[in-house]
Amino acid sequence: IIRKKAEADLNKKMNQNRQRMADVPQSPAGASGGAANTATPSRKRMPAAPSGTVASLRPAPALTVRDGITITEAAQLMAAKRADSVLVVDDEERLAGIFTAKDVAFRVVAEGLDARTTHVRDIATRDPLCVTSDTPATDALNTMVARGFRHLPVCNEEGDVVGLLDVIRCMYEALEKMERAHQSSKALYAAIEGVEKEWSVHSNQMVSFVNTLRERMSFPDMTTVLDGTDPIIVGPKTSVMEIARQMRAGRVTASLVVDDDTGNIAGIFTSKDIVLRVIAAGLDPRTCSVVRVMTPHPDTVLPSTSLIDALKRMYERHYLNLPVVDDAGEILGLVDVLRLCYATLEQMKSIQGNGVEDPSAIGGPMWSRFFSGNLPAELGGPGSSVSETMHQSHTGS
């Protein structure tokens, strides 16, 4: 009854407001004073983030905690938000540290510490690097690549947390541009190749242009990120603590669980699973078998899968590690999303416009231009020299 009465009162007020708005006289356009004078105030649009800045990368809201809470409490918050990292703030809400699922696996579980009595302050990385919203996007991304960071806090000038930059999300939003460039390059290459076949005279400039375009339009596959390192492989009965220790020793954040009888992949287990499925659930890592908390039957890819397709699949399906198997199902490797991101960035760097070989030259490396919109001519940017090159080749100059 109370709810119905409240809804009736609200509808009544809304109708009265509409009636008052309709009764306000409208000044005709072109009357004295210039523009029309309406009673309805215009809704102001938020200014767009400056192109090429961290703000234009749209940092995600950050999950923040105080350093006095326990690891179990932090893990429960992370599980509620499906997060694998949190920012630690002081009493004035200023950035004081960063705390990740990897820290829990390596510094708590692998060490045999009790998550119920260990505090965030004991394992968090203190005073992490951060950027501001107006920092150039390429500077932030360069920092993440050079330091091997997946996350980078975004703060204001006072040190208050305003967001969290994720290199994977930034990469995903650049993939659409890369795919458009790839398709444009393929179509251009096909057209140029067709014209070249029809000409009786092939200039060196045309041949060079076609060969360069062929190299730049190709995207590497998963074989380029397989370094021959064997992934961590465990049995279903292996304890979570033992796996955490193996992952720390191998400096990786995931392991494959293999069926004891068939030798096939039965599941995958990551540092994020340690936080969300073990610590947050109150399970004991010493006695908990991985079969209880692993992700069964994980997605796999063939070595012929392109890096971009693999990266898109990982982002869209929300996982951070991807097993690579051959046609017979034999395990070839386990690739994490950061390695894919960096390999894709390297591919962008290799696509230098207008013969630029120095990544520090004007315009910067190619992957930086994807975030600033300053694409080179052969990938659809301004001032395309394709028509000029074709004209020069046709005249034999």
Coordinates of C-alpha atoms in Angstrom, one line a residue:
I1 CA 0.0 0.0 0.0
I2 CA 2.8 2.4 0.9
R3 CA 4.6 1.6 -2.4
K4 CA 1.4 2.3 -4.4
K5 CA 0.8 5.6 -2.6
A6 CA 4.4 6.7 -3.2
E7 CA 4.2 5.8 -6.9
A8 CA 0.8 7.7 -7.2
D9 CA 2.3 10.8 -5.6
L10 CA 5.4 10.7 -7.9
N11 CA 3.2 10.4 -11.0
K12 CA 1.1 13.3 -9.8
K13 CA 4.1 15.5 -9.3
M14 CA 5.5 14.5 -12.8
N15 CA 2.2 15.4 -14.5
Q16 CA 2.1 18.8 -12.7
N17 CA 5.7 19.5 -13.8
R18 CA 4.8 18.7 -17.4
Q19 CA 1.7 20.9 -17.3
R20 CA 3.8 23.9 -16.0
M21 CA 6.4 23.4 -18.7
A22 CA 3.6 23.4 -21.4
D23 CA 2.1 26.6 -20.0
V24 CA 5.4 28.6 -20.3
P25 CA 5.3 30.8 -23.4
Q26 CA 7.9 30.2 -26.1
S27 CA 9.7 33.2 -27.7
P28 CA 9.8 32.8 -31.5
A29 CA 13.2 32.3 -33.1
G30 CA 14.7 35.5 -34.5
A31 CA 13.1 37.7 -31.8
S32 CA 15.0 40.5 -30.1
G33 CA 18.0 39.1 -28.3
G34 CA 18.8 36.5 -30.9
A35 CA 18.1 32.8 -30.3
A36 CA 14.8 31.3 -29.1
N37 CA 14.2 31.5 -25.4
T38 CA 12.8 28.2 -24.1
A39 CA 11.8 27.3 -20.6
T40 CA 13.5 23.9 -20.7
P41 CA 17.2 24.3 -19.7
S42 CA 19.6 22.7 -22.1
R43 CA 21.5 19.7 -20.8
K44 CA 25.2 20.4 -20.8
R45 CA 27.4 17.8 -22.4
M46 CA 30.5 16.6 -20.6
P47 CA 33.6 17.7 -22.5
A48 CA 35.2 14.9 -24.3
A49 CA 38.5 13.6 -23.0
P50 CA 41.5 15.2 -24.8
S51 CA 42.7 12.9 -27.5
G52 CA 45.9 11.0 -26.8
T53 CA 45.7 11.3 -23.0
V54 CA 45.2 8.8 -20.3
A55 CA 41.6 10.1 -19.9
S56 CA 40.9 9.1 -23.5
L57 CA 41.7 5.5 -22.6
R58 CA 38.8 5.6 -20.2
P59 CA 40.4 4.2 -17.0
A60 CA 38.1 1.8 -15.1
P61 CA 36.9 2.6 -11.6
A62 CA 39.3 1.3 -9.0
L63 CA 38.5 -1.0 -6.1
T64 CA 40.2 0.5 -3.0
V65 CA 40.8 -0.9 0.4
R66 CA 42.6 0.3 3.6
D67 CA 45.8 -1.4 4.5
G68 CA 44.6 -2.6 7.9
I69 CA 42.1 -5.2 6.6
T70 CA 43.1 -8.9 6.4
I71 CA 43.9 -10.7 3.2
T72 CA 40.7 -12.8 3.6
E73 CA 38.6 -9.6 3.8
A74 CA 40.3 -8.1 0.8
A75 CA 39.9 -11.4 -1.1
Q76 CA 36.2 -11.4 -0.4
L77 CA 35.9 -7.8 -1.7
M78 CA 37.8 -8.9 -4.8
A79 CA 35.5 -11.9 -5.3
A80 CA 32.4 -9.7 -5.0
K81 CA 33.7 -7.4 -7.7
R82 CA 35.4 -10.2 -9.8
A83 CA 38.6 -8.1 -9.5
D84 CA 42.2 -9.4 -9.5
S85 CA 43.7 -6.2 -8.1
V86 CA 42.9 -3.5 -5.6
L87 CA 44.5 -0.2 -4.7
V88 CA 45.4 0.5 -1.1
V89 CA 44.6 4.0 0.2
D90 CA 45.5 5.8 3.4
D91 CA 43.1 7.6 5.8
E92 CA 43.0 10.6 3.4
E93 CA 42.0 8.4 0.4
R94 CA 45.4 8.9 -1.1
L95 CA 47.1 6.1 -3.0
A96 CA 49.4 4.1 -0.8
G97 CA 49.9 0.8 -2.5
I98 CA 48.6 -1.8 -4.9
F99 CA 47.7 -5.4 -4.1
T100 CA 47.1 -8.2 -6.7
A101 CA 46.1 -11.8 -7.0
K102 CA 49.7 -12.6 -7.8
D103 CA 50.7 -11.1 -4.4
V104 CA 48.3 -13.4 -2.6
A105 CA 49.6 -16.5 -4.4
F106 CA 53.3 -15.7 -4.1
R107 CA 53.5 -13.8 -0.8
V108 CA 50.8 -15.4 1.3
V109 CA 49.8 -18.9 0.0
A110 CA 53.3 -20.0 -1.2
E111 CA 54.8 -18.7 2.0
G112 CA 52.3 -20.7 4.1
L113 CA 50.9 -17.6 5.8
D114 CA 47.4 -17.5 7.3
A115 CA 45.2 -15.2 5.2
R116 CA 42.9 -14.6 8.1
T117 CA 45.6 -13.0 10.2
T118 CA 47.9 -11.5 7.5
H119 CA 47.1 -7.9 6.7
V120 CA 47.2 -6.1 3.3
R121 CA 49.9 -3.8 4.6
D122 CA 52.2 -6.9 5.0
I123 CA 52.3 -7.8 1.3
A124 CA 51.1 -4.8 -0.8
T125 CA 53.5 -3.0 -3.1
R126 CA 54.0 0.4 -1.5
D127 CA 54.0 3.7 -3.3
P128 CA 53.3 2.3 -6.8
L129 CA 53.9 4.4 -9.9
C130 CA 50.8 6.3 -11.1
V131 CA 49.8 8.7 -13.8
T132 CA 47.4 11.5 -14.1
S133 CA 44.4 11.9 -16.5
D134 CA 46.3 14.4 -18.7
T135 CA 49.4 12.2 -19.0
P136 CA 50.0 11.3 -22.6
A137 CA 48.5 7.9 -23.3
T138 CA 51.7 6.7 -25.0
D139 CA 53.8 7.5 -22.0
A140 CA 51.5 5.5 -19.7
L141 CA 51.5 2.5 -22.1
N142 CA 55.2 2.7 -22.6
T143 CA 55.6 2.6 -18.8
M144 CA 53.4 -0.5 -18.5
V145 CA 55.2 -2.3 -21.3
A146 CA 58.7 -1.4 -20.1
R147 CA 57.9 -2.3 -16.4
G148 CA 55.7 -5.4 -17.2
F149 CA 52.7 -3.8 -15.4
R150 CA 49.2 -4.9 -16.3
H151 CA 47.6 -2.2 -14.1
L152 CA 48.6 1.4 -13.6
P153 CA 46.8 3.7 -11.1
V154 CA 45.4 7.0 -12.2
C155 CA 45.4 9.8 -9.6
N156 CA 44.8 13.5 -9.6
E157 CA 47.4 16.1 -8.6
E158 CA 46.6 15.6 -4.9
G159 CA 47.2 11.9 -5.1
D160 CA 43.5 10.9 -4.9
V161 CA 42.7 7.8 -6.8
V162 CA 40.5 8.4 -9.9
G163 CA 40.8 5.2 -11.8
L164 CA 42.9 2.2 -12.9
L165 CA 44.4 1.7 -16.3
D166 CA 44.4 -1.9 -17.6
V167 CA 46.8 -2.5 -20.6
I168 CA 44.6 -5.4 -21.7
R169 CA 41.5 -3.2 -22.0
C170 CA 43.5 -0.6 -23.8
M171 CA 44.8 -3.2 -26.2
Y172 CA 41.4 -4.6 -26.9
E173 CA 40.0 -1.2 -27.8
A174 CA 42.9 -0.8 -30.3
L175 CA 42.2 -4.1 -31.9
E176 CA 39.3 -2.8 -34.0
K177 CA 41.6 -0.2 -35.5
M178 CA 44.2 -2.8 -36.2
E179 CA 41.7 -5.1 -37.9
R180 CA 40.4 -2.2 -40.1
A181 CA 44.0 -1.4 -41.0
H182 CA 44.7 -5.1 -41.8
Q183 CA 41.6 -5.4 -44.0
S184 CA 42.5 -2.1 -45.7
S185 CA 46.0 -3.3 -46.4
K186 CA 44.8 -6.6 -47.8
A187 CA 42.4 -4.9 -50.2
L188 CA 45.1 -2.4 -51.2
Y189 CA 47.7 -5.2 -51.7
A190 CA 45.2 -7.2 -53.9
A191 CA 44.5 -4.1 -56.0
I192 CA 48.1 -3.2 -56.4
E193 CA 49.1 -6.8 -57.2
G194 CA 46.4 -6.9 -59.9
V195 CA 47.6 -3.7 -61.5
E196 CA 51.2 -4.8 -61.4
K197 CA 50.4 -8.1 -63.2
E198 CA 48.7 -6.1 -66.0
W199 CA 51.7 -3.9 -66.6
S200 CA 54.4 -5.0 -68.9
V201 CA 57.0 -2.9 -67.1
H202 CA 57.6 -3.3 -63.4
S203 CA 59.4 -0.5 -61.7
N204 CA 61.6 -1.1 -58.8
Q205 CA 59.6 1.3 -56.8
M206 CA 56.3 -0.6 -57.4
V207 CA 57.9 -3.9 -56.6
S208 CA 59.4 -2.5 -53.4
F209 CA 56.0 -1.0 -52.4
V210 CA 54.1 -4.2 -52.9
N211 CA 56.7 -6.3 -51.0
T212 CA 56.7 -3.8 -48.1
L213 CA 52.9 -3.8 -48.0
R214 CA 52.9 -7.6 -48.0
E215 CA 55.1 -7.7 -44.9
R216 CA 53.1 -5.1 -43.1
M217 CA 49.7 -6.6 -43.6
S218 CA 50.7 -10.0 -42.1
F219 CA 49.9 -10.6 -38.4
P220 CA 52.0 -13.2 -36.5
D221 CA 50.4 -16.4 -35.0
M222 CA 50.8 -18.1 -31.7
T223 CA 54.0 -19.8 -32.7
T224 CA 55.8 -16.4 -32.3
V225 CA 55.0 -16.4 -28.6
L226 CA 55.9 -20.0 -27.8
D227 CA 59.4 -19.9 -26.4
G228 CA 59.7 -23.6 -25.7
T229 CA 59.2 -23.2 -22.0
D230 CA 57.1 -26.1 -20.5
P231 CA 54.0 -24.9 -18.6
I232 CA 53.5 -26.0 -15.0
I233 CA 51.5 -29.2 -15.2
V234 CA 49.9 -30.8 -12.1
G235 CA 47.6 -33.6 -11.2
P236 CA 44.0 -33.1 -9.9
K237 CA 45.0 -34.0 -6.3
T238 CA 47.8 -31.4 -6.1
S239 CA 47.2 -29.0 -3.2
V240 CA 46.7 -25.3 -3.9
M241 CA 49.8 -24.4 -1.7
E242 CA 52.0 -26.7 -3.8
I243 CA 50.8 -25.1 -7.0
A244 CA 51.3 -21.6 -5.7
R245 CA 54.9 -22.6 -4.8
Q246 CA 55.5 -24.0 -8.3
M247 CA 54.0 -20.9 -9.9
R248 CA 56.2 -18.6 -7.8
A249 CA 59.3 -20.7 -8.8
G250 CA 58.4 -20.5 -12.4
R251 CA 57.3 -16.8 -12.2
V252 CA 54.0 -17.5 -13.8
T253 CA 50.4 -17.1 -12.7
A254 CA 48.7 -20.2 -14.1
S255 CA 49.1 -23.9 -14.3
L256 CA 47.5 -26.7 -16.3
V257 CA 45.7 -29.7 -14.6
V258 CA 46.2 -32.9 -16.5
D259 CA 44.1 -36.1 -16.1
D260 CA 46.3 -38.8 -14.6
D261 CA 44.9 -41.5 -16.9
T262 CA 44.5 -39.9 -20.3
G263 CA 47.1 -37.1 -20.1
N264 CA 44.6 -34.6 -21.5
I265 CA 44.0 -31.2 -20.1
A266 CA 41.4 -31.4 -17.4
G267 CA 41.5 -27.9 -16.2
I268 CA 43.4 -24.6 -15.6
F269 CA 44.2 -23.0 -12.3
T270 CA 45.4 -19.4 -11.8
S271 CA 46.4 -16.9 -9.1
K272 CA 43.0 -15.3 -9.5
D273 CA 41.4 -18.6 -8.7
I274 CA 43.5 -18.7 -5.5
V275 CA 42.0 -15.4 -4.4
L276 CA 38.4 -15.8 -5.6
R277 CA 37.8 -19.5 -5.1
V278 CA 40.1 -20.4 -2.2
I279 CA 41.0 -17.5 0.1
A280 CA 37.6 -15.7 -0.3
A281 CA 35.8 -19.0 0.3
G282 CA 37.7 -19.7 3.4
L283 CA 39.3 -22.9 2.1
D284 CA 42.7 -24.1 3.4
P285 CA 45.3 -24.0 0.7
R286 CA 47.3 -26.7 2.4
T287 CA 44.5 -29.3 2.1
C288 CA 42.4 -28.0 -0.8
S289 CA 43.0 -30.1 -3.9
V290 CA 43.1 -28.2 -7.2
V291 CA 40.3 -30.3 -8.7
R292 CA 37.9 -28.6 -6.4
V293 CA 38.7 -25.1 -7.5
M294 CA 40.1 -25.3 -11.0
T295 CA 38.3 -24.2 -14.2
P296 CA 37.5 -27.5 -16.0
H297 CA 37.9 -28.0 -19.7
P298 CA 39.5 -24.7 -20.6
D299 CA 39.4 -23.1 -24.0
T300 CA 42.5 -23.9 -26.2
V301 CA 43.9 -22.6 -29.5
L302 CA 46.0 -24.1 -32.3
P303 CA 49.5 -22.6 -33.0
S304 CA 48.1 -21.2 -36.3
T305 CA 45.7 -18.9 -34.4
S306 CA 46.7 -15.2 -34.9
L307 CA 47.7 -13.1 -31.9
I308 CA 44.8 -10.7 -32.5
D309 CA 42.2 -13.5 -32.6
A310 CA 43.6 -15.0 -29.4
L311 CA 43.7 -11.7 -27.7
K312 CA 40.1 -10.9 -28.7
R313 CA 38.9 -14.3 -27.5
M314 CA 40.6 -13.9 -24.1
Y315 CA 39.1 -10.4 -23.6
E316 CA 35.6 -11.3 -24.6
R317 CA 35.5 -14.6 -22.6
H318 CA 37.3 -13.0 -19.6
Y319 CA 40.3 -15.2 -19.0
L320 CA 44.0 -14.4 -18.8
N321 CA 45.7 -17.5 -19.9
L322 CA 45.4 -19.6 -23.0
P323 CA 46.7 -23.2 -23.6
V324 CA 48.1 -23.8 -27.0
V325 CA 47.7 -27.4 -28.4
D326 CA 48.4 -29.1 -31.7
D327 CA 45.8 -31.0 -33.8
A328 CA 46.3 -34.1 -31.6
G329 CA 45.7 -32.2 -28.4
E330 CA 49.3 -32.3 -27.3
I331 CA 50.2 -29.3 -25.0
L332 CA 52.6 -26.9 -26.7
G333 CA 52.5 -24.1 -24.2
L334 CA 50.5 -21.8 -22.0
V335 CA 50.4 -18.2 -23.0
D336 CA 49.3 -15.4 -20.7
V337 CA 47.5 -12.3 -21.9
L338 CA 50.3 -9.9 -21.1
R339 CA 52.7 -11.8 -23.4
L340 CA 50.1 -11.6 -26.2
C341 CA 49.6 -7.8 -25.5
Y342 CA 53.3 -7.1 -25.7
A343 CA 53.8 -9.3 -28.8
T344 CA 50.9 -7.4 -30.5
L345 CA 52.5 -4.1 -29.5
E346 CA 55.7 -5.2 -31.0
Q347 CA 53.9 -6.0 -34.3
M348 CA 52.5 -2.4 -34.2
K349 CA 56.0 -1.1 -33.7
S350 CA 57.2 -3.0 -36.7
I351 CA 54.7 -1.2 -38.9
Q352 CA 56.5 2.1 -39.4
G353 CA 55.0 4.6 -41.8
N354 CA 56.8 6.3 -44.6
G355 CA 60.0 4.3 -44.1
V356 CA 60.5 5.5 -40.5
E357 CA 62.9 3.0 -38.8
D358 CA 63.6 4.8 -35.5
P359 CA 60.8 4.3 -33.0
S360 CA 61.7 7.6 -31.3
A361 CA 61.3 9.5 -34.5
I362 CA 58.6 12.1 -35.1
G363 CA 55.2 10.5 -34.8
G364 CA 56.5 7.7 -32.5
P365 CA 56.1 3.9 -33.0
M366 CA 53.1 2.6 -34.8
W367 CA 51.3 1.2 -31.7
S368 CA 51.4 4.7 -30.2
R369 CA 49.7 6.1 -33.2
F370 CA 46.8 3.7 -32.9
F371 CA 45.9 5.4 -29.6
S372 CA 46.4 8.9 -30.9
G373 CA 44.6 8.4 -34.3
N374 CA 47.7 9.4 -36.2
L375 CA 47.9 6.4 -38.6
P376 CA 50.3 6.4 -41.5
A377 CA 49.2 6.8 -45.0
E378 CA 49.3 3.1 -46.0
L379 CA 46.9 2.2 -43.2
G380 CA 44.4 4.8 -44.1
G381 CA 45.9 7.9 -42.4
P382 CA 46.0 11.4 -43.9
G383 CA 48.2 12.3 -46.9
S384 CA 48.2 8.8 -48.5
S385 CA 51.1 8.4 -50.9
V386 CA 49.7 5.4 -52.6
S387 CA 48.2 7.2 -55.6
E388 CA 51.4 9.2 -56.0
T389 CA 53.5 5.9 -55.9
M390 CA 51.2 4.3 -58.5
H391 CA 51.5 7.4 -60.8
Q392 CA 55.3 7.4 -60.6
S393 CA 55.5 3.7 -61.3
H394 CA 53.1 4.0 -64.3
T395 CA 55.2 6.8 -65.8
G396 CA 58.4 4.8 -65.2
S397 CA 60.0 7.6 -63.2

